Short mmCIF file of C-alpha atoms in Angstrom, two decimals:
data_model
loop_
_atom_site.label_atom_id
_atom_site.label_comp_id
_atom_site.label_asym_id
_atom_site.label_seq_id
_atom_site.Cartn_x
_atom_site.Cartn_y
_atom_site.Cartn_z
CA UNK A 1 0.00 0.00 0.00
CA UNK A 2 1.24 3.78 -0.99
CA UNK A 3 2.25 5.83 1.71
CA UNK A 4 1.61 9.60 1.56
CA UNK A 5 3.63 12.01 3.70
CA UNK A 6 2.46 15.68 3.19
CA UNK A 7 4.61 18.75 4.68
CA UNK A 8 5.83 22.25 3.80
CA UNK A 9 2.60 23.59 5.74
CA UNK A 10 2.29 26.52 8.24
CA UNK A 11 1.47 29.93 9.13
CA UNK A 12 1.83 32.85 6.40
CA UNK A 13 0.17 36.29 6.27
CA UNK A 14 -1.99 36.90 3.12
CA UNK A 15 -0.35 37.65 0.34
CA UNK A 16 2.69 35.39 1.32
CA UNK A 17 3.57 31.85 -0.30
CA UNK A 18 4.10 28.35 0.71
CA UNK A 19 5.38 24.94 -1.21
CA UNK A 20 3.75 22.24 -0.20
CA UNK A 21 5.62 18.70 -0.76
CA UNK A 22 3.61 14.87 -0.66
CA UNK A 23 6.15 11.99 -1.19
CA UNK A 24 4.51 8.92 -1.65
CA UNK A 25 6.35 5.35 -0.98
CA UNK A 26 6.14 2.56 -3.19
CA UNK A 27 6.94 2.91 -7.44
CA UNK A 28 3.30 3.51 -8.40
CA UNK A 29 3.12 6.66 -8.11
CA UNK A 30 4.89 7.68 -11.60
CA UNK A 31 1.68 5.71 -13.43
CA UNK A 32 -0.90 7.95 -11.82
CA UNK A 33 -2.56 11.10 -11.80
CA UNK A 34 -2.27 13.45 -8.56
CA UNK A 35 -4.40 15.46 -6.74
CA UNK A 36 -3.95 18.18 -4.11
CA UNK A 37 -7.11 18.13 -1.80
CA UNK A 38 -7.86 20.44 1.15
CA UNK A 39 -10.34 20.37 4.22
CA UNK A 40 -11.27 23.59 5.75
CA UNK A 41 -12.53 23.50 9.44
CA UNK A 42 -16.38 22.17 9.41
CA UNK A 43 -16.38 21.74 5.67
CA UNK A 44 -15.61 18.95 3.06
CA UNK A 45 -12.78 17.79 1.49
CA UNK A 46 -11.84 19.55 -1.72
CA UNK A 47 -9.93 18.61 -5.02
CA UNK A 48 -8.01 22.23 -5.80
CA UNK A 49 -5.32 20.93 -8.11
CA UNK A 50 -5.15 17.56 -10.71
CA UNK A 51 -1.58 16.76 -12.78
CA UNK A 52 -1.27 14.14 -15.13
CA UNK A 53 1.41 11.83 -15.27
CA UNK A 54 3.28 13.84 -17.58
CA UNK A 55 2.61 17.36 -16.19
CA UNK A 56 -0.63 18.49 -17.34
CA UNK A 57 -2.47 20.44 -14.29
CA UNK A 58 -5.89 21.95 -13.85
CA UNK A 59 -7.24 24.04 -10.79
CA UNK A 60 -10.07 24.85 -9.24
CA UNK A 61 -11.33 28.49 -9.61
CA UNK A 62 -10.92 29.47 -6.24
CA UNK A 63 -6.91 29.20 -6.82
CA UNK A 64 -6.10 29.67 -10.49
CA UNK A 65 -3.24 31.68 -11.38
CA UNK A 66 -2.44 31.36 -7.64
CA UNK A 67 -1.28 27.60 -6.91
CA UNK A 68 0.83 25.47 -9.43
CA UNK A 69 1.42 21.83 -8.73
CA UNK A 70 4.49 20.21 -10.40
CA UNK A 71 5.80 16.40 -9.96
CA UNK A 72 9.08 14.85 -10.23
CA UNK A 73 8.31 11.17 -10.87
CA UNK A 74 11.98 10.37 -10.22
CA UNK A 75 11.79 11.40 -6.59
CA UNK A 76 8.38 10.16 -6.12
CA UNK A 77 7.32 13.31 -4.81
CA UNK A 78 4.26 15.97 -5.73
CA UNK A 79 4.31 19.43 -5.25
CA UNK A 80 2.19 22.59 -4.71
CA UNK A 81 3.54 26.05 -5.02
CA UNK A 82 1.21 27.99 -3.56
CA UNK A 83 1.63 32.33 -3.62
CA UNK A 84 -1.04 35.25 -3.18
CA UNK A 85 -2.06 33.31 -0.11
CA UNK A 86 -6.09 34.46 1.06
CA UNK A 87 -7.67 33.27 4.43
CA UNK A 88 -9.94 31.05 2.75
CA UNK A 89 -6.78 29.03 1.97
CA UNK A 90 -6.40 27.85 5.42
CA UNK A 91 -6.99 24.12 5.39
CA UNK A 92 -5.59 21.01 5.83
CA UNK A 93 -3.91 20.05 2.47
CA UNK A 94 -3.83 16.63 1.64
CA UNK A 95 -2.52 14.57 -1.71
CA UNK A 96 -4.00 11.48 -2.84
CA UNK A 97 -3.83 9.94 -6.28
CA UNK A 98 -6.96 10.23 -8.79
CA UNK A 99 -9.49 7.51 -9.39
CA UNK A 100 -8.80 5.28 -6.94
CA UNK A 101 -7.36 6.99 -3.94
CA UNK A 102 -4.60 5.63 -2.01
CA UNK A 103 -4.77 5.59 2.36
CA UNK A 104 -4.83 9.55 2.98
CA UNK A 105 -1.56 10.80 4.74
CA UNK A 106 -1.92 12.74 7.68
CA UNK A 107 -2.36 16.22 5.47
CA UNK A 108 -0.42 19.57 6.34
CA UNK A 109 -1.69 22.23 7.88
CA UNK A 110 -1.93 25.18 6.23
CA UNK A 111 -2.66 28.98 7.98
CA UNK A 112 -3.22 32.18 6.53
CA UNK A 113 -3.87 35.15 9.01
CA UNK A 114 -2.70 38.56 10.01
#
């Protein structure tokens, strides 16, 4: 079974930036298409951010032209880059592989306030 270990989180002002990291155990992650998920307090867990297995991304609305996830398949590891920070970022960010989740890691915490 993949293991996912999210980090990078923690507490920025708005308007500041943070790269988020998820390395996942195992060699299947290379053959599958990522996600970056986040869970704001009392609310549902969200899909913000998809990539392709050979780079292609797509975002939610909320954080176009804001977040950019990247991969390096060589170091099994997925990334978020995410700048412009807002308050309604603060969540738990999670990764998790598309159609077919893996076990969820233990997510990152994420805080934007002044």
């Amino acid at each position: 079974q993949v293991q996912l270990v999210e980090s990078g989180g923690g507490l920025v002002q708005p308007g500041g930036s943070l790269r988020l990291s998820c390395a996942a155990s195992g060699n299947l992650f290379s053959s599958r298409a990522m996600g970056w998920y986040r869970q704001a307090p009392e609310k549902q867990r969200e899909l913000v951010a998809t990539i392709t297995t050979a780079g292609t991304t797509n975002y939610v609305d909320a954080v176009k032209g804001r977040f950019t996830a990247s991969r390096d398949n060589a170091k099994n590891t997925l990334y978020l880059q995410m700048n412009s920070l807002k308050l309604d970022d603060t969540a738990v960010y999670y990764c998790n592989a598309l159609g077919g989740p893996w076990l969820w890691g233990q997510g990152t915490q994420v805080t934007v306030s002044s």
